[in-house]
XYZ file of N, CA, C and O in Angstrom:
888
model
N -15.177 20.668 29.002
C -13.987 20.053 29.627
C -14.433 18.910 30.530
O -15.333 19.059 31.330
N -13.811 17.718 30.361
C -14.163 16.555 31.143
C -13.634 16.630 32.561
O -12.912 17.574 32.954
N -13.965 15.588 33.366
C -13.534 15.556 34.755
C -12.010 15.455 34.899
O -11.435 15.894 35.896
N -11.358 14.870 33.880
C -9.902 14.724 33.928
C -9.176 15.982 33.448
O -7.951 16.009 33.342
N -9.952 17.033 33.164
C -9.334 18.282 32.713
C -9.069 18.348 31.238
O -8.573 19.371 30.739
N -9.382 17.303 30.492
C -9.130 17.290 29.055
C -10.338 17.841 28.305
O -11.485 17.658 28.707
N -10.042 18.504 27.220
C -11.109 19.024 26.379
C -11.729 17.926 25.536
O -11.044 17.034 25.070
N -13.035 17.987 25.378
C -13.761 16.997 24.569
C -13.647 17.414 23.108
O -13.970 18.546 22.750
N -13.141 16.508 22.261
C -12.990 16.786 20.850
C -14.275 16.471 20.111
O -14.835 15.391 20.243
N -14.754 17.425 19.355
C -15.990 17.233 18.592
C -15.818 17.774 17.183
O -15.004 18.668 16.935
N -16.581 17.208 16.259
C -16.520 17.625 14.865
C -17.908 18.062 14.416
O -18.912 17.497 14.872
N -17.953 19.037 13.542
C -19.245 19.487 13.009
C -19.093 19.684 11.503
O -18.004 19.973 11.002
N -20.211 19.495 10.796
C -20.206 19.609 9.343
C -20.790 20.950 8.939
O -21.894 21.311 9.362
N -20.052 21.687 8.138
C -20.502 22.987 7.668
C -21.766 22.834 6.817
O -21.888 21.890 6.037
N -22.704 23.779 6.953
C -23.930 23.771 6.164
C -23.614 23.858 4.680
O -24.291 23.239 3.840
N -22.560 24.592 4.337
C -22.188 24.750 2.920
C -21.666 23.418 2.364
O -21.979 23.050 1.230
N -20.876 22.710 3.169
C -20.360 21.404 2.733
C -21.497 20.431 2.528
O -21.537 19.681 1.541
N -22.457 20.419 3.476
C -23.611 19.521 3.379
C -24.442 19.842 2.149
O -24.871 18.947 1.424
N -24.684 21.127 1.912
C -25.495 21.538 0.759
C -24.822 21.139 -0.547
O -25.472 20.598 -1.447
N -23.519 21.385 -0.643
C -22.793 21.031 -1.864
C -22.782 19.522 -2.074
O -22.939 19.040 -3.192
N -22.626 18.759 -0.993
C -22.623 17.304 -1.096
C -23.950 16.745 -1.539
O -24.029 15.856 -2.372
N -25.032 17.268 -0.962
C -26.382 16.796 -1.321
C -26.692 17.098 -2.785
O -27.196 16.267 -3.531
N -26.367 18.316 -3.215
C -26.652 18.717 -4.585
C -25.827 17.912 -5.569
O -26.309 17.529 -6.656
N -24.571 17.633 -5.223
C -23.714 16.835 -6.103
C -24.244 15.404 -6.202
O -24.222 14.790 -7.273
N -24.708 14.845 -5.061
C -25.233 13.485 -5.053
C -26.505 13.373 -5.872
O -26.775 12.345 -6.493
N -27.288 14.429 -5.871
C -28.564 14.433 -6.619
C -28.357 14.900 -8.061
O -29.319 15.002 -8.818
N -27.098 15.174 -8.418
C -26.745 15.577 -9.783
C -27.451 16.868 -10.196
O -27.721 17.091 -11.373
N -27.778 17.699 -9.220
C -28.353 19.001 -9.538
C -27.272 19.958 -9.985
O -26.117 19.830 -9.596
N -27.652 20.920 -10.778
C -26.703 21.928 -11.233
C -26.363 22.849 -10.052
O -27.259 23.403 -9.419
N -25.098 22.972 -9.774
C -24.672 23.767 -8.627
C -24.731 25.256 -8.950
O -24.431 25.677 -10.071
N -25.135 26.045 -7.974
C -25.099 27.485 -8.118
C -23.640 27.919 -8.145
O -22.748 27.219 -7.675
N -23.395 29.111 -8.698
C -22.029 29.591 -8.821
C -21.302 29.632 -7.480
O -20.143 29.222 -7.367
N -21.979 30.125 -6.458
C -21.347 30.229 -5.138
C -21.053 28.866 -4.541
O -19.987 28.640 -3.956
N -22.010 27.941 -4.707
C -21.842 26.595 -4.172
C -20.756 25.859 -4.957
O -19.929 25.138 -4.389
N -20.743 26.042 -6.285
C -19.743 25.412 -7.121
C -18.324 25.906 -6.762
O -17.387 25.131 -6.675
N -18.223 27.218 -6.515
C -16.931 27.790 -6.152
C -16.467 27.213 -4.821
O -15.269 26.903 -4.650
N -17.410 27.065 -3.896
C -17.050 26.490 -2.587
C -16.620 25.035 -2.717
O -15.663 24.589 -2.087
N -17.353 24.276 -3.568
C -17.015 22.862 -3.786
C -15.627 22.730 -4.413
O -14.849 21.863 -4.032
N -15.315 23.611 -5.367
C -13.992 23.578 -6.018
C -12.882 23.900 -5.032
O -11.813 23.284 -5.049
N -13.143 24.881 -4.159
C -12.152 25.250 -3.134
C -11.936 24.113 -2.152
O -10.811 23.858 -1.697
N -13.032 23.396 -1.814
C -12.920 22.262 -0.905
C -12.081 21.146 -1.507
O -11.255 20.520 -0.838
N -12.276 20.896 -2.813
C -11.504 19.859 -3.505
C -10.020 20.243 -3.566
O -9.156 19.387 -3.390
N -9.763 21.523 -3.789
C -8.376 21.990 -3.857
C -7.699 21.834 -2.504
O -6.548 21.382 -2.419
N -8.428 22.190 -1.438
C -7.883 22.057 -0.087
C -7.650 20.566 0.246
O -6.629 20.224 0.868
N -8.587 19.705 -0.154
C -8.446 18.274 0.081
C -7.235 17.708 -0.652
O -6.508 16.877 -0.141
N -7.024 18.187 -1.883
C -5.895 17.729 -2.691
C -4.566 18.078 -2.038
O -3.658 17.251 -1.946
N -4.458 19.324 -1.545
C -3.221 19.763 -0.900
C -2.997 19.040 0.424
O -1.867 18.648 0.761
N -4.084 18.836 1.172
C -3.964 18.128 2.451
C -3.542 16.685 2.228
O -2.739 16.131 2.989
N -4.076 16.085 1.168
C -3.729 14.694 0.855
C -2.241 14.550 0.534
O -1.595 13.618 1.007
N -1.698 15.463 -0.254
C -0.288 15.390 -0.599
C 0.594 15.592 0.636
O 1.647 14.971 0.755
N 0.144 16.418 1.591
C 0.899 16.606 2.825
C 0.900 15.321 3.651
O 1.945 14.959 4.221
N -0.226 14.630 3.699
C -0.301 13.357 4.412
C 0.639 12.353 3.758
O 1.373 11.606 4.427
N 0.658 12.353 2.436
C 1.461 11.395 1.661
C 2.950 11.593 1.932
O 3.672 10.629 2.236
N 3.404 12.838 1.857
C 4.820 13.113 2.056
C 5.229 12.944 3.528
O 6.343 12.512 3.823
N 4.309 13.294 4.435
C 4.609 13.104 5.876
C 4.778 11.638 6.199
O 5.681 11.250 6.947
N 3.911 10.800 5.637
C 4.003 9.360 5.858
C 5.267 8.778 5.241
O 5.930 7.906 5.818
N 5.645 9.280 4.068
C 6.807 8.755 3.364
C 8.123 9.140 4.019
O 9.109 8.433 3.887
N 8.126 10.268 4.721
C 9.359 10.760 5.303
C 9.391 10.634 6.841
O 10.316 11.153 7.472
N 8.407 9.949 7.418
C 8.377 9.777 8.873
C 9.534 8.892 9.325
O 9.822 7.866 8.718
N 10.185 9.274 10.411
C 11.291 8.480 10.918
C 10.791 7.245 11.668
O 11.480 6.230 11.729
N 9.600 7.329 12.226
C 9.028 6.181 12.937
C 8.322 5.273 11.937
O 7.468 5.713 11.175
N 8.658 3.997 11.962
C 8.021 3.044 11.031
C 6.533 2.915 11.333
O 5.720 2.763 10.406
N 6.153 2.984 12.615
C 4.753 2.881 12.981
C 3.963 4.081 12.453
O 2.844 3.915 11.945
N 4.535 5.276 12.582
C 3.875 6.478 12.079
C 3.750 6.433 10.551
O 2.711 6.778 9.986
N 4.824 5.977 9.890
C 4.817 5.880 8.433
C 3.731 4.894 7.975
O 3.001 5.172 7.016
N 3.621 3.769 8.672
C 2.635 2.754 8.305
C 1.223 3.276 8.493
O 0.352 3.077 7.644
N 0.977 3.972 9.610
C -0.334 4.545 9.870
C -0.682 5.603 8.831
O -1.818 5.684 8.333
N 0.324 6.423 8.469
C 0.094 7.453 7.472
C -0.244 6.891 6.095
O -1.106 7.421 5.399
N 0.387 5.780 5.739
C 0.119 5.149 4.452
C -1.283 4.522 4.434
O -1.971 4.554 3.421
N -1.667 3.945 5.578
C -3.034 3.419 5.663
C -4.076 4.517 5.495
O -5.080 4.368 4.823
N -3.795 5.667 6.158
C -4.697 6.811 6.059
C -4.743 7.348 4.625
O -5.827 7.619 4.098
N -3.592 7.454 3.995
C -3.533 7.936 2.604
C -4.278 7.010 1.669
O -4.996 7.462 0.763
N -4.111 5.701 1.870
C -4.802 4.717 1.011
C -6.307 4.830 1.149
O -7.046 4.802 0.146
N -6.781 4.991 2.388
C -8.226 5.119 2.602
C -8.757 6.432 2.014
O -9.826 6.457 1.394
N -8.004 7.493 2.196
C -8.409 8.798 1.650
C -8.421 8.792 0.131
O -9.289 9.423 -0.489
N -7.471 8.085 -0.478
C -7.384 8.041 -1.935
C -8.670 7.497 -2.534
O -9.161 7.991 -3.557
N -9.219 6.456 -1.915
C -10.473 5.869 -2.403
C -11.673 6.753 -2.026
O -12.633 6.847 -2.797
N -11.599 7.381 -0.881
C -12.730 8.212 -0.417
C -12.868 9.477 -1.244
O -13.977 9.889 -1.608
N -11.736 10.096 -1.570
C -11.740 11.359 -2.310
C -11.750 11.113 -3.820
O -10.897 11.629 -4.566
N -12.670 10.303 -4.266
C -12.765 9.984 -5.697
C -13.109 11.259 -6.498
O -14.015 11.997 -6.139
N -12.358 11.487 -7.553
C -12.613 12.670 -8.382
C -11.771 13.871 -8.017
O -11.691 14.827 -8.803
N -11.142 13.848 -6.836
C -10.267 14.953 -6.440
C -8.944 14.821 -7.175
O -8.300 13.781 -7.128
N -8.536 15.864 -7.863
C -7.310 15.816 -8.650
C -6.079 15.954 -7.753
O -6.112 16.627 -6.737
N -4.979 15.305 -8.139
C -3.752 15.394 -7.333
C -3.150 16.812 -7.393
O -3.315 17.510 -8.396
N -2.504 17.206 -6.333
C -1.855 18.524 -6.296
C -0.647 18.505 -7.209
O -0.203 17.443 -7.674
N -0.075 19.670 -7.435
C 1.065 19.775 -8.335
C 2.273 18.976 -7.834
O 3.108 18.518 -8.604
N 2.337 18.785 -6.497
C 3.480 18.052 -5.912
C 3.492 16.577 -6.326
O 4.549 15.971 -6.399
N 2.322 15.995 -6.556
C 2.252 14.568 -6.899
C 1.613 14.338 -8.269
O 1.261 13.220 -8.624
N 1.475 15.431 -9.035
C 0.840 15.319 -10.358
C 1.619 14.390 -11.292
O 1.053 13.692 -12.117
N 2.949 14.390 -11.142
C 3.791 13.543 -12.001
C 3.538 12.063 -11.739
O 3.713 11.242 -12.652
N 3.111 11.713 -10.527
C 2.792 10.325 -10.224
C 1.552 9.874 -10.999
O 1.476 8.777 -11.537
N 0.555 10.773 -11.063
C -0.657 10.456 -11.830
C -0.320 10.372 -13.323
O -0.836 9.492 -14.022
N 0.549 11.270 -13.806
C 0.964 11.220 -15.205
C 1.684 9.917 -15.523
O 1.525 9.367 -16.619
N 2.439 9.436 -14.555
C 3.144 8.155 -14.724
C 2.155 7.001 -14.916
O 2.345 6.132 -15.766
N 1.075 7.044 -14.131
C 0.038 6.014 -14.265
C -0.635 6.072 -15.630
O -0.852 5.026 -16.274
N -0.933 7.273 -16.086
C -1.572 7.447 -17.398
C -0.667 6.931 -18.518
O -1.093 6.210 -19.406
N 0.628 7.303 -18.463
C 1.570 6.865 -19.496
C 1.742 5.342 -19.488
O 1.885 4.718 -20.534
N 1.730 4.762 -18.285
C 1.886 3.311 -18.167
C 0.733 2.579 -18.799
O 0.901 1.594 -19.532
N -0.485 3.064 -18.554
C -1.694 2.438 -19.122
C -1.747 2.648 -20.630
O -2.098 1.747 -21.385
N -1.392 3.874 -21.072
C -1.391 4.152 -22.509
C -0.358 3.285 -23.220
O -0.586 2.834 -24.361
N 0.768 3.019 -22.545
C 1.777 2.124 -23.129
C 1.231 0.715 -23.286
O 1.499 0.039 -24.280
N 0.454 0.262 -22.298
C -0.160 -1.072 -22.387
C -1.198 -1.125 -23.498
O -1.348 -2.133 -24.182
N -1.927 -0.007 -23.665
C -2.955 0.071 -24.726
C -2.339 -0.066 -26.114
O -2.892 -0.722 -26.994
N -1.183 0.549 -26.304
C -0.533 0.542 -27.632
C -0.061 -0.853 -28.033
O 0.147 -1.132 -29.224
N 0.089 -1.735 -27.061
C 0.580 -3.085 -27.344
C -0.554 -4.096 -27.478
O -0.326 -5.266 -27.768
N -1.806 -3.655 -27.242
C -2.965 -4.539 -27.312
C -3.843 -4.198 -28.489
O -3.753 -3.120 -29.079
N -4.734 -5.122 -28.830
C -5.722 -4.870 -29.873
C -7.010 -5.612 -29.510
O -7.058 -6.453 -28.615
N -8.092 -5.267 -30.230
C -9.362 -5.946 -29.999
C -9.920 -5.731 -28.610
O -9.949 -4.604 -28.082
N -10.372 -6.820 -27.977
C -10.985 -6.741 -26.652
C -9.984 -6.276 -25.582
O -10.362 -5.584 -24.644
N -8.719 -6.683 -25.757
C -7.717 -6.255 -24.785
C -7.528 -4.758 -24.824
O -7.299 -4.116 -23.782
N -7.641 -4.158 -26.012
C -7.505 -2.721 -26.138
C -8.706 -2.023 -25.487
O -8.569 -0.966 -24.872
N -9.904 -2.604 -25.639
C -11.096 -2.053 -25.010
C -10.962 -2.105 -23.484
O -11.337 -1.164 -22.771
N -10.419 -3.193 -23.001
C -10.188 -3.353 -21.554
C -9.193 -2.310 -21.054
O -9.350 -1.750 -19.961
N -8.153 -2.049 -21.871
C -7.146 -1.056 -21.499
C -7.759 0.339 -21.496
O -7.380 1.187 -20.664
N -8.713 0.580 -22.409
C -9.393 1.882 -22.456
C -10.218 2.083 -21.177
O -10.272 3.201 -20.640
N -10.856 1.027 -20.700
C -11.609 1.099 -19.431
C -10.652 1.358 -18.281
O -10.997 2.076 -17.323
N -9.456 0.801 -18.375
C -8.457 0.991 -17.338
C -8.004 2.456 -17.298
O -7.835 3.029 -16.209
N -7.887 3.074 -18.448
C -7.519 4.485 -18.526
C -8.620 5.358 -17.923
O -8.339 6.331 -17.242
N -9.857 4.964 -18.165
C -10.998 5.666 -17.590
C -10.974 5.557 -16.051
O -11.285 6.535 -15.355
N -10.592 4.396 -15.552
C -10.480 4.191 -14.105
C -9.403 5.100 -13.516
O -9.594 5.718 -12.464
N -8.264 5.210 -14.203
C -7.171 6.072 -13.746
C -7.614 7.526 -13.666
O -7.290 8.240 -12.722
N -8.375 7.961 -14.673
C -8.831 9.344 -14.704
C -9.904 9.633 -13.657
O -9.988 10.746 -13.147
N -10.717 8.649 -13.347
C -11.793 8.848 -12.355
C -11.327 8.660 -10.919
O -11.991 9.074 -9.983
N -10.160 8.007 -10.737
C -9.576 7.825 -9.413
C -8.120 8.312 -9.413
O -7.188 7.509 -9.233
N -7.913 9.609 -9.641
C -6.543 10.124 -9.789
C -5.661 9.973 -8.564
O -4.452 9.736 -8.696
N -6.241 10.045 -7.361
C -5.433 9.894 -6.163
C -5.023 8.445 -5.945
O -3.926 8.153 -5.466
N -5.909 7.525 -6.317
C -5.583 6.089 -6.224
C -4.420 5.762 -7.146
O -3.449 5.115 -6.734
N -4.513 6.215 -8.400
C -3.458 5.932 -9.365
C -2.149 6.605 -8.950
O -1.056 6.070 -9.163
N -2.249 7.783 -8.336
C -1.039 8.489 -7.878
C -0.339 7.714 -6.764
O 0.888 7.653 -6.719
N -1.136 7.111 -5.877
C -0.558 6.300 -4.810
C 0.101 5.030 -5.343
O 1.161 4.610 -4.850
N -0.503 4.441 -6.354
C 0.034 3.214 -6.933
C 1.397 3.446 -7.590
O 2.250 2.554 -7.590
N 1.597 4.630 -8.114
C 2.831 4.921 -8.848
C 3.783 5.809 -8.065
O 4.884 6.109 -8.549
N 3.388 6.234 -6.872
C 4.170 7.211 -6.088
C 5.613 6.784 -5.882
O 6.547 7.551 -6.086
N 5.807 5.525 -5.483
C 7.152 5.031 -5.185
C 7.954 4.723 -6.445
O 9.152 4.424 -6.358
N 7.304 4.769 -7.609
C 7.991 4.435 -8.850
C 8.090 5.616 -9.814
O 8.371 5.444 -10.998
N 7.836 6.818 -9.286
C 7.904 8.030 -10.097
C 9.213 8.778 -9.830
O 9.466 9.155 -8.706
N 10.042 8.980 -10.859
C 11.295 9.729 -10.655
C 11.031 11.090 -10.076
O 9.978 11.699 -10.287
N 11.981 11.590 -9.320
C 11.924 12.905 -8.655
C 11.047 12.884 -7.408
O 11.398 13.479 -6.384
N 9.892 12.204 -7.474
C 9.055 12.110 -6.266
C 9.611 11.045 -5.341
O 9.791 11.287 -4.141
N 9.869 9.849 -5.875
C 10.311 8.733 -5.048
C 11.666 9.018 -4.401
O 11.959 8.502 -3.315
N 12.501 9.824 -5.034
C 13.813 10.139 -4.464
C 13.678 11.072 -3.265
O 14.548 11.118 -2.399
N 12.551 11.824 -3.208
C 12.324 12.711 -2.075
C 11.754 11.956 -0.873
O 11.950 12.350 0.265
N 11.030 10.867 -1.141
C 10.424 10.062 -0.093
C 11.373 8.935 0.275
O 11.556 7.982 -0.488
N 12.011 9.025 1.440
C 13.084 8.117 1.802
C 12.601 6.867 2.515
O 13.243 5.821 2.461
N 11.474 6.942 3.237
C 10.923 5.827 4.007
C 11.915 5.257 5.031
O 12.164 4.046 5.051
N 12.510 6.053 5.919
C 13.448 5.476 6.876
C 12.779 4.765 8.019
O 11.621 5.013 8.323
N 13.546 3.858 8.692
C 13.064 3.208 9.893
C 13.335 4.079 11.102
O 13.937 5.144 11.006
N 12.873 3.625 12.254
C 13.098 4.384 13.483
C 14.578 4.537 13.768
O 15.018 5.534 14.308
N 15.386 3.539 13.443
C 16.809 3.598 13.735
C 17.607 4.251 12.598
O 18.822 4.261 12.620
N 16.890 4.776 11.593
C 17.561 5.424 10.480
C 18.247 4.464 9.560
O 19.106 4.846 8.749
N 17.853 3.177 9.596
C 18.533 2.153 8.793
C 17.901 1.941 7.438
O 17.593 2.894 6.742
N 17.641 0.676 7.124
C 17.160 0.349 5.797
C 15.699 0.777 5.622
O 14.961 0.943 6.573
N 15.263 0.973 4.387
C 13.886 1.357 4.121
C 12.913 0.272 4.570
O 13.281 -0.872 4.784
N 11.629 0.681 4.689
C 10.605 -0.258 5.095
C 10.455 -1.374 4.058
O 10.792 -1.217 2.897
N 9.923 -2.495 4.498
C 9.737 -3.636 3.611
C 8.646 -3.337 2.578
O 7.774 -2.509 2.815
N 8.676 -4.040 1.415
C 7.676 -3.823 0.391
C 6.247 -4.055 0.904
O 5.301 -3.491 0.371
N 6.096 -4.919 1.927
C 4.767 -5.236 2.448
C 4.071 -4.013 3.032
O 2.854 -3.981 3.122
N 4.860 -3.006 3.437
C 4.271 -1.809 4.033
C 4.246 -0.659 3.034
O 4.037 0.482 3.424
N 4.485 -0.928 1.758
C 4.520 0.117 0.755
C 3.139 0.719 0.545
O 2.115 0.105 0.802
N 3.132 1.954 0.032
C 1.881 2.673 -0.191
C 0.998 1.953 -1.211
O -0.211 1.844 -1.030
N 1.608 1.465 -2.299
C 0.841 0.800 -3.351
C 0.103 -0.426 -2.823
O -1.059 -0.678 -3.173
N 0.758 -1.202 -1.949
C 0.103 -2.380 -1.397
C -0.998 -2.005 -0.427
O -1.997 -2.727 -0.315
N -0.864 -0.885 0.232
C -1.949 -0.395 1.115
C -3.199 -0.073 0.277
O -4.319 -0.384 0.673
N -2.970 0.554 -0.876
C -4.094 0.879 -1.759
C -4.746 -0.376 -2.298
O -5.986 -0.480 -2.370
N -3.910 -1.352 -2.699
C -4.446 -2.613 -3.190
C -5.216 -3.350 -2.099
O -6.255 -3.989 -2.376
N -4.723 -3.280 -0.867
C -5.431 -3.925 0.243
C -6.819 -3.327 0.445
O -7.794 -4.045 0.697
N -6.917 -2.003 0.353
C -8.212 -1.332 0.492
C -9.182 -1.805 -0.585
O -10.367 -2.052 -0.332
N -8.667 -1.900 -1.826
C -9.511 -2.348 -2.939
C -9.947 -3.786 -2.753
O -11.097 -4.156 -3.037
N -9.030 -4.622 -2.244
C -9.361 -6.041 -2.050
C -10.412 -6.223 -0.960
O -11.334 -7.036 -1.092
N -10.282 -5.457 0.122
C -11.254 -5.549 1.212
C -12.652 -5.188 0.715
O -13.628 -5.862 1.043
N -12.732 -4.144 -0.122
C -14.031 -3.757 -0.693
C -14.584 -4.844 -1.614
O -15.790 -5.054 -1.704
N -13.687 -5.540 -2.323
C -14.112 -6.585 -3.274
C -14.709 -7.789 -2.572
O -15.416 -8.591 -3.202
N -14.458 -7.951 -1.278
C -14.971 -9.107 -0.550
C -16.292 -8.811 0.145
O -16.870 -9.695 0.779
N -16.797 -7.556 0.037
C -18.065 -7.207 0.660
C -19.205 -7.921 -0.049
O -19.308 -7.884 -1.288
N -20.058 -8.574 0.715
C -21.205 -9.283 0.140
C -22.401 -8.334 0.042
O -23.290 -8.340 0.884
N -22.405 -7.501 -0.988
C -23.539 -6.607 -1.206
C -23.821 -6.528 -2.687
O -23.248 -7.225 -3.499
N -24.743 -5.627 -3.031
C -25.156 -5.518 -4.437
C -24.052 -5.020 -5.349
O -24.086 -5.227 -6.545
N -23.066 -4.325 -4.761
C -21.990 -3.757 -5.557
C -20.737 -4.640 -5.549
O -19.648 -4.195 -5.889
N -20.873 -5.908 -5.141
C -19.705 -6.795 -5.031
C -18.972 -6.921 -6.361
O -17.748 -6.864 -6.405
N -19.726 -7.055 -7.434
C -19.111 -7.220 -8.765
C -18.348 -5.966 -9.152
O -17.241 -6.037 -9.706
N -18.927 -4.798 -8.844
C -18.281 -3.528 -9.159
C -17.007 -3.362 -8.360
O -15.961 -2.942 -8.879
N -17.048 -3.708 -7.052
C -15.868 -3.603 -6.199
C -14.772 -4.538 -6.677
O -13.577 -4.190 -6.650
N -15.160 -5.743 -7.114
C -14.184 -6.711 -7.586
C -13.498 -6.190 -8.840
O -12.268 -6.363 -9.016
N -14.274 -5.558 -9.702
C -13.692 -5.007 -10.937
C -12.722 -3.887 -10.617
O -11.657 -3.765 -11.247
N -13.037 -3.076 -9.605
C -12.130 -1.991 -9.202
C -10.809 -2.539 -8.698
O -9.745 -1.975 -8.981
N -10.893 -3.635 -7.945
C -9.653 -4.258 -7.444
C -8.801 -4.768 -8.616
O -7.584 -4.561 -8.646
N -9.451 -5.404 -9.579
C -8.722 -5.933 -10.736
C -8.106 -4.796 -11.549
O -6.955 -4.909 -12.012
N -8.834 -3.698 -11.701
C -8.294 -2.545 -12.444
C -7.143 -1.917 -11.694
O -6.145 -1.507 -12.279
N -7.288 -1.833 -10.386
C -6.232 -1.299 -9.535
C -4.958 -2.127 -9.665
O -3.851 -1.580 -9.794
N -5.105 -3.418 -9.678
C -3.972 -4.328 -9.831
C -3.340 -4.175 -11.207
O -2.115 -4.196 -11.352
N -4.186 -4.025 -12.242
C -3.671 -3.847 -13.600
C -2.852 -2.570 -13.741
O -1.832 -2.549 -14.437
N -3.314 -1.493 -13.094
C -2.575 -0.237 -13.140
C -1.207 -0.405 -12.479
O -0.184 0.073 -13.008
N -1.189 -1.101 -11.363
C 0.061 -1.323 -10.638
C 1.047 -2.134 -11.492
O 2.224 -1.779 -11.620
N 0.553 -3.220 -12.079
C 1.413 -4.086 -12.924
C 1.919 -3.307 -14.143
O 3.097 -3.414 -14.521
N 1.046 -2.514 -14.753
C 1.438 -1.704 -15.915
C 2.545 -0.720 -15.546
O 3.480 -0.484 -16.315
N 2.455 -0.162 -14.325
C 3.464 0.803 -13.871
C 4.787 0.107 -13.612
O 5.863 0.652 -13.909
N 4.739 -1.101 -13.036
C 5.966 -1.874 -12.800
C 6.667 -2.171 -14.129
O 7.886 -1.996 -14.248
N 5.894 -2.602 -15.111
C 6.461 -2.914 -16.433
C 7.054 -1.666 -17.059
O 8.159 -1.686 -17.625
N 6.335 -0.535 -16.932
C 6.817 0.717 -17.503
C 8.102 1.193 -16.825
O 9.029 1.656 -17.497
N 8.170 1.033 -15.508
C 9.368 1.427 -14.763
C 10.573 0.610 -15.202
O 11.693 1.154 -15.359
N 10.375 -0.681 -15.415
C 11.468 -1.547 -15.871
C 11.901 -1.213 -17.298
O 13.086 -1.218 -17.616
N 10.909 -0.910 -18.165
C 11.233 -0.525 -19.541
C 12.011 0.783 -19.592
O 12.946 0.923 -20.397
N 11.660 1.719 -18.720
C 12.365 3.006 -18.675
C 13.816 2.801 -18.247
O 14.730 3.443 -18.757
N 14.019 1.892 -17.300
C 15.377 1.591 -16.832
C 16.195 0.920 -17.945
O 17.400 1.183 -18.090
N 15.559 0.046 -18.712
C 16.252 -0.657 -19.815
C 16.682 0.308 -20.920
O 17.719 0.105 -21.564
N 15.876 1.373 -21.139
C 16.198 2.339 -22.184
C 17.414 3.178 -21.811
O 18.164 3.606 -22.681
N 17.601 3.433 -20.505
C 18.752 4.205 -20.031
C 19.429 3.446 -18.896
O 19.246 3.765 -17.718
N 20.221 2.409 -19.245
C 20.854 1.554 -18.219
C 21.832 2.288 -17.317
O 22.151 1.794 -16.233
N 22.313 3.456 -17.732
C 23.263 4.194 -16.929
C 22.606 5.193 -15.981
O 23.289 5.891 -15.220
N 21.294 5.279 -16.043
C 20.543 6.188 -15.189
C 20.308 5.503 -13.841
O 19.482 4.581 -13.738
N 21.010 5.901 -12.800
C 20.924 5.237 -11.498
C 19.557 5.389 -10.856
O 19.103 4.483 -10.147
N 18.902 6.511 -11.085
C 17.574 6.745 -10.509
C 16.555 5.764 -11.099
O 15.784 5.149 -10.385
N 16.582 5.610 -12.406
C 15.661 4.667 -13.063
C 15.991 3.239 -12.646
O 15.077 2.416 -12.480
N 17.268 2.959 -12.493
C 17.678 1.619 -12.084
C 17.182 1.304 -10.656
O 16.715 0.209 -10.385
N 17.276 2.325 -9.797
C 16.821 2.141 -8.414
C 15.301 1.897 -8.354
O 14.822 1.021 -7.622
N 14.566 2.660 -9.159
C 13.118 2.515 -9.187
C 12.712 1.150 -9.735
O 11.782 0.493 -9.246
N 13.407 0.689 -10.791
C 13.120 -0.606 -11.374
C 13.376 -1.722 -10.369
O 12.598 -2.682 -10.269
N 14.460 -1.615 -9.601
C 14.756 -2.616 -8.567
C 13.670 -2.616 -7.493
O 13.265 -3.675 -7.014
N 13.207 -1.424 -7.131
C 12.153 -1.301 -6.133
C 10.848 -1.904 -6.655
O 10.142 -2.623 -5.939
N 10.534 -1.617 -7.929
C 9.287 -2.116 -8.525
C 9.281 -3.628 -8.648
O 8.252 -4.286 -8.454
N 10.442 -4.200 -8.924
C 10.531 -5.658 -9.139
C 10.674 -6.423 -7.834
O 10.593 -7.665 -7.824
N 10.891 -5.742 -6.727
C 11.117 -6.426 -5.451
C 9.806 -6.886 -4.812
O 8.761 -6.393 -5.156
């Protein structure tokens, strides 16, 4: 306890987490107990991520919502390989369907590029889920994004998808050995977002009387 009477906040890393992380980084075969612990950690991370996502989307304070989206965007890139929880699984499925739809319309090199894009979606499931979160039926209707005064929704500039794109762009500007790889990730991230926007608009055109699809298409095109 400090002089002002406040408790000092400290964090510690579990030996099991460290062991699992080191072994995974070295590509060693995990023991059954370590593998089970690693799987449980990923499951817990997935559930915690979805809670952050929904809390940010439904926060009444615009500042809190914005901070939550920034946190979610950073976590999405950090938790690479962690699968989305059942609450946001449909958002990831939306990303997969959008990319597969783009693949079906391409051929040759463009189709190969689309195949790489699908691989990116599968290897970064939380990133793709964030990109499509606001454009996924049933999920987006639950996330209202109100302002502090309970008025109109937040501007597109503060949307979750743009936060994720911003994180990818910042990484693409790093002057290091992986600059080319980071730049490619940003381009793939942007392609997934554009594919989802196109898919959302196509879905609305197929059912013009569906108000939910129409609302999502308007949001995607704004």
